[in-house]
CSV table of C-alpha atoms in Angstrom, one decimal:
chain,number,residue,atom,x,y,z
A,1,MET,CA,-46.0,-36.7,-29.4
A,2,THR,CA,-47.0,-38.2,-32.7
A,3,SER,CA,-44.9,-37.1,-35.6
A,4,ARG,CA,-46.4,-35.5,-38.7
A,5,ASN,CA,-45.1,-38.3,-40.9
A,6,SER,CA,-46.8,-40.9,-38.7
A,7,VAL,CA,-50.1,-39.0,-38.9
A,8,ASN,CA,-49.8,-38.7,-42.7
A,9,ARG,CA,-49.1,-42.5,-43.0
A,10,ALA,CA,-52.1,-43.2,-40.8
A,11,ALA,CA,-54.3,-40.9,-42.9
A,12,LEU,CA,-53.1,-42.7,-46.1
A,13,LEU,CA,-53.8,-46.1,-44.5
A,14,PHE,CA,-57.3,-44.9,-43.6
A,15,MET,CA,-58.0,-43.7,-47.1
A,16,VAL,CA,-56.8,-47.0,-48.6
A,17,CYS,CA,-58.8,-49.1,-46.1
A,18,MET,CA,-61.9,-47.0,-46.7
A,19,CYS,CA,-61.6,-47.3,-50.5
A,20,LEU,CA,-61.3,-51.1,-50.1
A,21,ILE,CA,-64.4,-51.2,-48.0
A,22,LEU,CA,-66.3,-49.1,-50.5
A,23,LEU,CA,-65.1,-51.2,-53.4
A,24,THR,CA,-66.0,-54.4,-51.7
A,25,ASP,CA,-69.4,-53.2,-50.7
A,26,SER,CA,-70.1,-52.0,-54.3
A,27,TYR,CA,-69.0,-55.3,-55.7
A,28,ALA,CA,-71.2,-57.2,-53.3
A,29,VAL,CA,-74.3,-55.1,-54.2
A,30,ARG,CA,-73.7,-55.6,-57.9
A,31,SER,CA,-72.9,-59.3,-57.7
A,32,PHE,CA,-75.2,-60.8,-55.1
A,33,GLY,CA,-78.4,-58.9,-55.8
A,34,THR,CA,-80.3,-56.1,-54.1
A,35,ASP,CA,-82.8,-58.0,-52.0
A,36,GLN,CA,-80.7,-59.8,-49.5
A,37,GLN,CA,-81.4,-58.6,-46.0
A,38,LEU,CA,-78.0,-59.7,-44.6
A,39,LEU,CA,-76.2,-57.7,-47.3
A,40,ASN,CA,-78.1,-54.6,-46.4
A,41,TYR,CA,-77.2,-55.0,-42.7
A,42,ALA,CA,-73.6,-55.5,-43.7
A,43,LEU,CA,-73.5,-52.3,-45.7
A,44,LEU,CA,-75.1,-50.3,-43.0
A,45,PHE,CA,-72.6,-51.8,-40.4
A,46,ASP,CA,-69.6,-50.9,-42.6
A,47,PHE,CA,-70.7,-47.3,-43.2
A,48,VAL,CA,-72.1,-46.4,-39.8
A,49,PHE,CA,-69.7,-48.3,-37.4
A,50,VAL,CA,-66.6,-49.7,-39.2
A,51,ILE,CA,-65.4,-46.6,-41.1
A,52,PRO,CA,-66.0,-44.1,-38.2
A,53,LEU,CA,-64.3,-46.5,-35.8
A,54,MET,CA,-61.4,-46.9,-38.2
A,55,TYR,CA,-61.2,-43.1,-38.5
A,56,TRP,CA,-60.9,-42.9,-34.7
A,57,LEU,CA,-58.2,-45.6,-34.4
A,58,LEU,CA,-56.0,-44.4,-37.2
A,59,ILE,CA,-56.3,-40.6,-37.2
A,60,VAL,CA,-58.2,-39.1,-34.2
A,61,ARG,CA,-56.4,-41.2,-31.6
A,62,LYS,CA,-53.0,-40.4,-33.0
A,63,LYS,CA,-53.8,-36.7,-32.8
A,64,GLY,CA,-54.9,-37.0,-29.2
A,65,GLY,CA,-58.6,-36.3,-30.0
A,66,GLY,CA,-61.6,-37.7,-28.1
A,67,MET,CA,-64.4,-39.9,-29.3
A,68,LEU,CA,-66.5,-36.9,-30.2
A,69,LYS,CA,-64.2,-36.2,-33.1
A,70,VAL,CA,-65.5,-39.4,-34.7
A,71,LEU,CA,-68.7,-37.4,-35.5
A,72,GLN,CA,-66.6,-35.6,-38.2
A,73,ALA,CA,-66.7,-39.0,-40.1
A,74,ALA,CA,-70.0,-40.4,-38.8
A,75,VAL,CA,-72.3,-37.8,-40.4
A,76,PRO,CA,-70.9,-38.1,-44.0
A,77,CYS,CA,-70.7,-41.8,-43.6
A,78,ILE,CA,-74.4,-42.0,-42.8
A,79,ILE,CA,-75.2,-40.0,-45.9
A,80,LEU,CA,-73.0,-42.3,-47.9
A,81,ALA,CA,-74.7,-45.3,-46.4
A,82,TRP,CA,-78.1,-44.0,-47.6
A,83,ILE,CA,-76.7,-43.5,-51.1
A,84,ALA,CA,-75.0,-46.8,-51.2
A,85,LEU,CA,-77.9,-48.9,-49.9
A,86,PRO,CA,-80.1,-50.5,-52.7
A,87,ALA,CA,-83.8,-49.7,-52.7
A,88,SER,CA,-84.6,-52.8,-50.6
A,89,GLY,CA,-82.1,-51.6,-48.0
A,90,ARG,CA,-83.7,-48.2,-47.7
A,91,SER,CA,-87.2,-49.7,-47.3
A,92,MET,CA,-85.6,-52.1,-44.7
A,93,LEU,CA,-84.7,-49.1,-42.5
A,94,THR,CA,-88.3,-48.0,-42.3
A,95,ALA,CA,-89.4,-51.5,-41.2
A,96,ALA,CA,-86.3,-52.3,-39.2
A,97,PRO,CA,-86.5,-54.4,-36.0
A,98,LEU,CA,-86.7,-52.5,-32.7
A,99,PRO,CA,-83.0,-53.1,-31.6
A,100,LEU,CA,-81.7,-51.6,-34.9
A,101,LYS,CA,-84.1,-48.6,-34.6
A,102,LEU,CA,-83.0,-48.0,-31.0
A,103,ALA,CA,-79.3,-48.1,-32.0
A,104,LEU,CA,-79.9,-45.6,-34.8
A,105,THR,CA,-82.0,-43.4,-32.6
A,106,ALA,CA,-79.2,-43.4,-29.9
A,107,LEU,CA,-76.6,-42.5,-32.6
A,108,GLU,CA,-78.8,-39.6,-33.8
A,109,VAL,CA,-79.4,-38.3,-30.3
A,110,LEU,CA,-75.6,-38.5,-29.7
A,111,ILE,CA,-74.8,-36.5,-32.9
A,112,ILE,CA,-77.5,-33.9,-32.1
A,113,ALA,CA,-76.3,-33.5,-28.5
A,114,ALA,CA,-72.6,-33.1,-29.6
A,115,GLU,CA,-73.5,-30.6,-32.2
A,116,ALA,CA,-75.6,-28.6,-29.7
A,117,ARG,CA,-72.7,-28.6,-27.3
A,118,LEU,CA,-70.3,-27.4,-29.9
A,119,ALA,CA,-72.7,-24.7,-31.1
A,120,TYR,CA,-73.1,-23.4,-27.6
A,121,ILE,CA,-69.3,-23.3,-27.0
A,122,LEU,CA,-68.8,-21.6,-30.3
A,123,PHE,CA,-71.5,-19.0,-29.5
A,124,LYS,CA,-69.8,-18.1,-26.2
A,125,ARG,CA,-66.4,-17.7,-27.9
A,126,ILE,CA,-67.8,-15.6,-30.7
A,127,ARG,CA,-69.7,-13.3,-28.2
A,128,GLY,CA,-66.5,-12.9,-26.1
A,129,ASN,CA,-64.4,-12.1,-29.1
A,130,LEU,CA,-66.9,-9.6,-30.4
A,131,ARG,CA,-66.8,-7.7,-27.1
A,132,LEU,CA,-62.9,-7.8,-27.2
A,133,HIS,CA,-62.2,-7.0,-30.9
A,134,GLY,CA,-65.5,-5.2,-31.9
A,135,SER,CA,-65.5,-6.9,-35.3
A,136,MET,CA,-67.8,-9.7,-36.2
A,137,VAL,CA,-65.3,-11.0,-38.8
A,138,GLU,CA,-62.6,-11.4,-36.2
A,139,ALA,CA,-65.0,-12.8,-33.6
A,140,LEU,CA,-66.0,-15.5,-36.1
A,141,ARG,CA,-62.5,-16.3,-37.3
A,142,LEU,CA,-60.9,-16.5,-33.8
A,143,GLY,CA,-63.9,-18.0,-32.1
A,144,THR,CA,-63.9,-21.1,-34.2
A,145,ALA,CA,-60.1,-21.8,-33.9
A,146,GLU,CA,-59.7,-20.7,-30.3
A,147,HIS,CA,-58.3,-23.1,-27.6
A,148,GLN,CA,-56.9,-25.6,-30.2
A,149,THR,CA,-53.6,-27.2,-29.3
A,150,LYS,CA,-53.1,-28.2,-33.0
A,151,PRO,CA,-54.2,-26.7,-36.3
A,152,SER,CA,-57.4,-28.4,-37.5
A,153,VAL,CA,-58.4,-28.7,-41.2
A,154,PHE,CA,-62.1,-29.3,-40.0
A,155,SER,CA,-62.1,-26.1,-38.0
A,156,SER,CA,-60.5,-24.1,-40.9
A,157,LEU,CA,-63.2,-25.3,-43.3
A,158,ILE,CA,-65.8,-24.3,-40.7
A,159,VAL,CA,-64.3,-20.8,-40.4
A,160,ASN,CA,-64.2,-20.5,-44.2
A,161,ASP,CA,-67.8,-21.5,-44.7
A,162,ILE,CA,-69.1,-19.3,-41.8
A,163,LEU,CA,-67.3,-16.2,-43.1
A,164,MET,CA,-68.3,-17.0,-46.7
A,165,VAL,CA,-72.0,-16.8,-45.7
A,166,TYR,CA,-71.3,-13.7,-43.6
A,167,TYR,CA,-69.6,-11.8,-46.5
A,168,LEU,CA,-72.3,-12.9,-49.1
A,169,ILE,CA,-75.3,-12.1,-46.9
A,170,PHE,CA,-74.5,-9.9,-43.9
A,171,SER,CA,-71.7,-7.6,-45.0
A,172,TRP,CA,-73.3,-5.3,-47.6
A,173,LYS,CA,-73.8,-2.3,-45.3
A,174,ARG,CA,-70.2,-2.5,-44.0
A,175,LYS,CA,-67.5,-0.1,-45.1
A,176,PRO,CA,-63.8,-0.1,-44.3
A,177,VAL,CA,-63.3,1.4,-40.8
A,178,ILE,CA,-60.1,2.6,-39.1
A,179,SER,CA,-59.9,0.3,-36.1
A,180,GLU,CA,-57.6,2.6,-34.0
A,181,PRO,CA,-55.9,6.0,-34.3
A,182,GLY,CA,-52.8,6.3,-36.5
A,183,VAL,CA,-53.8,3.4,-38.8
A,184,THR,CA,-53.1,3.8,-42.5
A,185,LEU,CA,-55.3,1.7,-44.9
A,186,PHE,CA,-54.1,0.2,-48.2
A,187,SER,CA,-56.7,-1.2,-50.7
A,188,TYR,CA,-56.1,-4.1,-53.1
A,189,HIS,CA,-59.4,-4.5,-55.0
A,190,ARG,CA,-59.5,-1.5,-57.3
A,191,LYS,CA,-56.6,-1.9,-59.7
A,192,THR,CA,-55.5,-5.5,-59.3
A,193,GLY,CA,-58.3,-7.0,-61.5
A,194,GLN,CA,-59.9,-9.1,-58.8
A,195,ILE,CA,-63.4,-8.3,-59.7
A,196,VAL,CA,-62.8,-8.9,-63.4
A,197,LEU,CA,-61.1,-12.2,-62.6
A,198,ALA,CA,-64.1,-13.3,-60.4
A,199,ALA,CA,-66.4,-12.4,-63.3
A,200,VAL,CA,-64.4,-14.4,-65.8
A,201,PHE,CA,-64.2,-17.5,-63.4
A,202,THR,CA,-68.0,-17.2,-62.8
A,203,HIS,CA,-68.6,-17.4,-66.5
A,204,VAL,CA,-66.3,-20.4,-67.0
A,205,ILE,CA,-67.6,-22.3,-63.9
A,206,ALA,CA,-71.2,-21.8,-64.9
A,207,ILE,CA,-70.7,-23.2,-68.4
A,208,GLU,CA,-68.7,-26.1,-67.0
A,209,ALA,CA,-71.2,-26.9,-64.3
A,210,PHE,CA,-74.1,-27.0,-66.8
A,211,GLY,CA,-72.2,-29.3,-69.1
A,212,ILE,CA,-70.9,-31.6,-66.4
A,213,HIS,CA,-74.4,-31.8,-64.7
A,214,LEU,CA,-76.0,-33.0,-68.0
A,215,LEU,CA,-73.2,-35.5,-68.6
A,216,VAL,CA,-73.1,-37.0,-65.0
A,217,ARG,CA,-76.9,-37.2,-64.6
A,218,GLN,CA,-77.0,-39.9,-67.2
A,219,TRP,CA,-75.2,-42.1,-64.7
A,220,SER,CA,-76.5,-40.7,-61.4
A,221,ASP,CA,-78.8,-37.8,-60.5
A,222,ILE,CA,-77.4,-37.6,-57.0
A,223,ALA,CA,-73.8,-37.4,-58.2
A,224,ALA,CA,-74.8,-34.7,-60.7
A,225,TRP,CA,-76.4,-32.5,-58.0
A,226,ILE,CA,-73.4,-33.0,-55.7
A,227,LEU,CA,-71.1,-31.7,-58.4
A,228,SER,CA,-73.4,-28.8,-59.1
A,229,ALA,CA,-73.5,-28.0,-55.4
A,230,ALA,CA,-69.7,-28.0,-55.4
A,231,ASP,CA,-69.6,-25.6,-58.2
A,232,LEU,CA,-72.1,-23.3,-56.4
A,233,TRP,CA,-69.9,-23.5,-53.3
A,234,LEU,CA,-66.9,-22.5,-55.4
A,235,LEU,CA,-68.8,-19.5,-56.9
A,236,SER,CA,-69.9,-18.4,-53.4
A,237,LEU,CA,-66.3,-18.6,-52.2
A,238,LEU,CA,-65.1,-16.5,-55.2
A,239,TRP,CA,-67.6,-13.7,-54.6
A,240,ALA,CA,-67.3,-13.8,-50.8
A,241,ASP,CA,-63.6,-13.3,-51.3
A,242,SER,CA,-64.3,-10.3,-53.6
A,243,ARG,CA,-66.6,-8.8,-51.1
A,244,ALA,CA,-64.0,-9.3,-48.3
A,245,SER,CA,-61.4,-7.6,-50.4
A,246,ALA,CA,-63.5,-4.5,-50.7
A,247,ILE,CA,-64.2,-4.0,-47.0
A,248,GLN,CA,-61.0,-5.3,-45.4
A,249,PRO,CA,-58.0,-3.2,-46.5
A,250,LEU,CA,-54.5,-3.8,-45.1
A,251,GLU,CA,-53.8,-1.9,-41.9
A,252,ALA,CA,-50.4,-0.4,-41.1
A,253,ARG,CA,-50.8,-0.1,-37.3
A,254,GLN,CA,-48.4,1.3,-34.7
A,255,GLU,CA,-46.6,-2.0,-34.0
A,256,GLN,CA,-47.6,-4.4,-36.7
A,257,LEU,CA,-48.9,-4.8,-40.2
A,258,ARG,CA,-52.4,-6.3,-40.1
A,259,ILE,CA,-53.1,-8.4,-43.2
A,260,ARG,CA,-56.6,-9.4,-44.0
A,261,TYR,CA,-56.3,-10.1,-47.7
A,262,GLY,CA,-59.8,-11.2,-48.6
A,263,MET,CA,-60.3,-14.8,-47.6
A,264,ARG,CA,-56.9,-15.8,-48.9
A,265,ILE,CA,-54.3,-14.4,-46.4
A,266,GLN,CA,-54.8,-13.6,-42.7
A,267,ALA,CA,-51.7,-12.5,-40.8
A,268,ASP,CA,-50.4,-10.1,-38.1
A,269,VAL,CA,-46.8,-9.2,-38.8
A,270,PRO,CA,-44.7,-7.3,-36.3
A,271,TYR,CA,-42.5,-4.7,-38.0
A,272,GLY,CA,-39.4,-6.2,-36.3
A,273,ARG,CA,-40.0,-9.5,-38.2
A,274,ILE,CA,-39.8,-7.8,-41.6
A,275,THR,CA,-36.3,-7.9,-43.2
A,276,ALA,CA,-37.1,-6.6,-46.8
A,277,ILE,CA,-40.0,-5.2,-48.8
A,278,ASP,CA,-39.7,-5.1,-52.6
A,279,THR,CA,-42.1,-3.9,-55.3
A,280,ALA,CA,-42.2,-4.8,-59.0
A,281,LEU,CA,-44.7,-4.7,-61.8
A,282,GLU,CA,-45.0,-8.5,-61.4
A,283,PHE,CA,-43.5,-11.2,-59.2
A,284,HIS,CA,-43.3,-14.7,-60.4
A,285,PRO,CA,-42.1,-16.9,-57.5
A,286,ASP,CA,-40.8,-20.4,-58.6
A,287,LYS,CA,-42.0,-23.6,-57.2
A,288,GLU,CA,-39.5,-23.7,-54.3
A,289,GLU,CA,-40.2,-20.1,-53.2
A,290,SER,CA,-44.0,-20.8,-53.3
A,291,ARG,CA,-43.6,-23.7,-50.9
A,292,HIS,CA,-42.6,-21.3,-48.1
A,293,ALA,CA,-44.7,-18.3,-49.2
A,294,ALA,CA,-48.3,-17.0,-48.8
A,295,LEU,CA,-49.6,-16.1,-52.3
A,296,PRO,CA,-52.6,-13.8,-53.2
A,297,VAL,CA,-53.8,-16.0,-56.2
A,298,VAL,CA,-53.6,-13.0,-58.5
A,299,THR,CA,-50.2,-11.8,-59.8
A,300,PRO,CA,-48.4,-10.1,-56.9
A,301,ASN,CA,-46.6,-6.7,-57.0
A,302,VAL,CA,-45.3,-6.6,-53.4
A,303,ARG,CA,-43.0,-9.1,-51.6
A,304,ILE,CA,-42.5,-9.0,-47.9
A,305,GLU,CA,-39.6,-11.1,-46.6
A,306,LEU,CA,-39.5,-12.2,-42.9
A,307,ALA,CA,-36.6,-12.8,-40.5
A,308,GLU,CA,-38.2,-16.2,-39.5
A,309,PRO,CA,-41.2,-18.2,-40.5
A,310,ILE,CA,-44.5,-17.1,-38.9
A,311,MET,CA,-47.9,-18.8,-38.8
A,312,VAL,CA,-50.5,-17.3,-41.2
A,313,GLN,CA,-53.9,-18.4,-42.5
A,314,THR,CA,-53.9,-19.0,-46.2
A,315,LEU,CA,-56.6,-20.1,-48.7
A,316,LEU,CA,-59.6,-21.8,-46.9
A,317,PHE,CA,-58.1,-20.4,-43.7
A,318,MET,CA,-55.6,-23.3,-43.6
A,319,PRO,CA,-52.7,-22.5,-41.2
A,320,ARG,CA,-49.2,-22.5,-42.7
A,321,LYS,CA,-45.7,-21.3,-41.7
A,322,VAL,CA,-44.3,-18.9,-44.3
A,323,LYS,CA,-41.2,-16.8,-44.6
A,324,THR,CA,-42.4,-14.7,-47.5
A,325,ILE,CA,-45.7,-13.0,-48.1
A,326,TYR,CA,-46.7,-11.9,-51.6
A,327,LEU,CA,-49.4,-9.3,-52.1
A,328,ALA,CA,-51.1,-7.4,-55.0
A,329,LEU,CA,-51.9,-3.9,-53.9
A,330,ASP,CA,-53.5,-0.9,-55.6
A,331,GLU,CA,-50.6,1.4,-54.5
A,332,PRO,CA,-47.5,-0.8,-54.0
A,333,SER,CA,-45.0,2.1,-54.0
A,334,ALA,CA,-46.9,4.1,-51.3
A,335,PHE,CA,-47.2,0.9,-49.2
A,336,ALA,CA,-43.5,0.1,-49.5
A,337,GLN,CA,-42.5,3.7,-48.6
A,338,MET,CA,-44.8,3.6,-45.5
A,339,MET,CA,-43.3,0.2,-44.4
A,340,ARG,CA,-39.8,1.4,-44.8
A,341,GLY,CA,-40.6,4.2,-42.4
A,342,LYS,CA,-41.8,1.7,-39.8
A,343,CYS,CA,-39.6,-1.3,-40.1
A,344,HIS,CA,-36.4,-1.5,-38.0
A,345,PHE,CA,-34.2,-2.7,-40.8
A,346,LEU,CA,-34.6,0.7,-42.6
A,347,ALA,CA,-35.0,2.9,-39.6
C-alpha cells in the first residue's frame, strides 16, 4: 500500500513538472512567434497528452486508480490548451489534418462516454439511497462517495457542488422534519449570527470582486472572468450553507448524535464515543487543538470530546479524522443537558 508521504511527494513532483511545462511553453510562445505550426502542435501535445499522462503516472497509479481517472486532469488541460494556444493555433485546429481531427474526436468521445457512465452509476446510487434514507440530501451526499476505498478530494468537491445547487434552488419548500420518533432537534442558525456573517461577507466579496475584475481585465479578460466566477462560486457556497443551516438542525437520536451542521460538518457520533461535553460563552481552540478538531467557522460555544478519533466530513465535504467537535448552537445549555442524559460517561 502506498504511504501518504509517498503520494504527497508524487503530487508535489507533478505540480513542479506541470509548472515547468507551462513556463517553458509560455516562454516558447513569447520568444519564437505565434505563427509557427510546429510550436502549436507542441503546445497541444503537452497539454492534451503529456500533462494527463504525467498525472496518471505520478498520482493516479500510486493510488491504485484506473486510466479513467486521467479524465479528471484531461478536461481542464484541454481548456488550458485552448487558452494557451495563440490565435494561429486556434485557427489551426479548425483546419487541422485528418489524423489530428480523428485523434481529438476519439478523445472527446472517450470523455463523453466516461462521463455518461459515471452519471448513470451516480443516478443509480442516488435513487437507491433515496429509497433507503428518504432524504434527497443524504442520497446525494452518500451516493457520490459510496463504494470508495479511499477518500477522494474530487468526489468531495462534486458532493459539495451538487448540494450547493440543491440548497440554493431546490430546498426552499423544505422544513426541518423529525426523521424518526424520539428525536430532539437543536437549531444553530437563529442566535449564532450566521445570516449576519453571510451578509457581511457578501458585501465584502462583491466589492472585492468588482475591483479585482476591473484590475485583472487590463491584462486578460479570460482571467478576470475566471476570478469573478470564483467569487460567484464562493457567494453561492456561503448562502447554500446558510440555507442548509436553517433546514438541517442537529438530531439527538436514540443511539447517536446526528450532526448535519450546514455544509461544514457532517458526522454521526455514537453516544458511547463521547467522553465530555462542555459549554462556554466562547471557545477559542489553539492551533494544535484545531488540527484534530472539526470547527464551525463561527465562534463555537459547545465542545464535544471523543474517546477516539472518528471520520467526519468538514468544509467542502473533505473527510478528516477528528477527536474534538466544536459547534455553535442556539441553546447550548439545553443541548449539553440532553447529551448528559444520553451519554454513558454521565449515566
